[in-house]
XYZ file of C-alpha atoms in Angstrom:
153
model
C -18.713 -1.978 -31.049
C -15.673 -1.604 -33.704
C -12.166 -1.032 -32.374
C -9.820 0.709 -34.372
C -6.164 2.086 -33.734
C -6.508 5.502 -32.272
C -6.225 8.875 -34.798
C -5.295 11.136 -32.212
C -5.403 13.781 -35.041
C -9.036 13.402 -35.406
C -11.140 16.370 -34.482
C -13.751 13.855 -32.657
C -11.038 11.844 -30.804
C -9.653 15.537 -29.554
C -13.034 16.403 -28.458
C -13.607 13.213 -26.548
C -10.184 12.898 -25.142
C -10.368 16.757 -24.121
C -13.651 16.116 -22.264
C -12.009 13.268 -20.489
C -8.826 14.888 -19.251
C -10.816 18.121 -18.238
C -13.418 15.945 -16.291
C -10.619 13.990 -14.420
C -8.920 16.863 -13.597
C -12.203 18.957 -12.260
C -12.837 15.671 -10.263
C -9.729 15.094 -8.520
C -7.785 17.328 -6.334
C -5.049 19.299 -7.554
C -1.767 17.157 -8.546
C -3.556 13.994 -8.085
C -5.262 13.560 -11.966
C -3.150 11.422 -14.478
C -5.125 11.393 -17.465
C -2.888 11.480 -20.454
C -3.181 14.649 -22.640
C -2.875 14.379 -26.434
C 1.122 14.845 -26.240
C 1.214 11.932 -23.682
C -1.127 9.666 -26.076
C 1.544 10.348 -28.907
C 4.345 9.078 -26.912
C 6.186 5.826 -28.657
C 5.389 3.523 -25.555
C 1.525 4.215 -25.932
C -0.711 2.142 -28.052
C -3.952 3.795 -28.076
C -7.376 2.698 -29.555
C -11.010 4.121 -30.383
C -14.230 2.386 -30.159
C -16.978 3.323 -32.802
C -20.622 2.531 -32.898
C -20.842 3.048 -36.531
C -19.529 6.664 -36.932
C -19.984 7.501 -33.677
C -16.892 7.702 -31.503
C -18.051 6.067 -28.143
C -14.964 4.865 -26.215
C -11.405 5.265 -25.835
C -8.369 3.126 -24.259
C -4.732 3.154 -24.058
C -1.877 0.643 -23.141
C 1.280 2.083 -21.845
C 4.573 0.018 -21.786
C 6.041 0.360 -18.391
C 8.686 -2.659 -18.981
C 8.802 -5.811 -21.185
C 6.075 -7.372 -18.477
C 4.115 -4.746 -16.980
C 1.837 -2.531 -18.454
C -0.778 0.357 -17.500
C -4.279 1.009 -18.798
C -4.518 4.583 -19.366
C -7.077 6.975 -21.245
C -10.160 4.849 -20.644
C -13.239 6.698 -21.202
C -16.924 6.017 -22.562
C -18.734 8.715 -23.872
C -21.300 9.572 -21.247
C -24.423 9.265 -23.497
C -23.597 5.822 -24.508
C -22.504 4.342 -20.888
C -23.765 1.187 -19.467
C -23.975 -0.351 -22.934
C -20.919 -2.488 -22.483
C -18.632 -0.298 -24.546
C -16.224 0.102 -21.730
C -16.172 -3.537 -20.653
C -15.223 -4.383 -24.627
C -12.508 -1.585 -24.823
C -11.123 -2.859 -21.418
C -11.168 -6.859 -22.702
C -9.148 -5.281 -26.018
C -6.551 -3.937 -23.873
C -6.292 -7.040 -21.508
C -6.046 -9.263 -24.883
C -3.504 -6.692 -26.348
C -1.471 -6.849 -23.198
C -1.165 -10.589 -23.257
C -0.451 -10.751 -26.928
C 2.448 -8.393 -26.436
C 3.700 -10.994 -23.497
C 2.992 -8.795 -20.781
C 2.529 -10.343 -16.985
C 0.975 -7.568 -15.479
C -1.631 -4.867 -16.165
C -1.947 -2.030 -13.745
C -3.882 1.184 -13.537
C -4.637 4.168 -11.329
C -7.785 5.874 -11.245
C -9.688 8.381 -8.787
C -10.757 7.377 -5.229
C -13.837 10.195 -5.569
C -17.396 9.005 -6.193
C -17.233 9.931 -9.920
C -14.677 7.193 -10.367
C -16.854 4.544 -8.765
C -18.354 3.254 -11.878
C -14.999 2.655 -13.416
C -13.510 1.037 -10.249
C -16.620 -1.306 -10.385
C -15.683 -2.136 -14.163
C -11.841 -2.795 -13.455
C -12.772 -5.106 -10.560
C -15.438 -6.959 -12.504
C -12.747 -7.658 -15.175
C -10.512 -9.104 -12.248
C -8.451 -6.188 -11.315
C -7.479 -6.107 -7.634
C -6.123 -3.320 -5.310
C -2.328 -2.863 -4.809
C -0.213 -0.146 -4.059
C 1.532 2.558 -6.151
C 3.380 1.379 -9.128
C 6.042 3.005 -11.454
C 6.251 6.761 -10.271
C 3.128 6.672 -8.725
C 2.840 7.318 -4.712
C 0.578 6.776 -1.867
C -2.431 9.246 -2.638
C -5.704 9.310 -1.035
C -7.132 10.824 -4.003
C -6.180 7.853 -6.148
C -6.730 3.960 -6.254
C -4.257 1.636 -7.792
C -5.301 -1.758 -9.185
C -3.539 -4.509 -10.858
C -4.363 -7.760 -13.000
C -1.899 -10.963 -13.047
C -2.036 -11.890 -16.751
C 0.437 -14.551 -15.886
C -2.588 -17.007 -15.162
């Protein structure tokens, strides 16, 4: 997979992100979905990447700066027809590497607690993320799981 700086104006990227946001909202209780839309991904505190298998867009991932030492994984998504081929793990490793390169000491994320999100939870835990409490603006929510990774090690 080739990872590139994400172009949020590319129609292929827009379509995959639209699917990601729609699916996340459909699979989560009202008010508990925190997937970024296109406007959110275009914010100055967001770095966004896309993963390509040839000319096929297979993955997205973003890094949100919460502070000079803390970042958040956002917009992790793998094209459904290419899942279980390692693209999600490759994108997540890229985000972790980028977070370290930016001097972040901690990387956190929120994901859903419903069955739909179990593969994502397994991916994050396989890469060293551990459950934690809410961070930044999040609050306790039975529909959300919060995870963090200590990058200072």
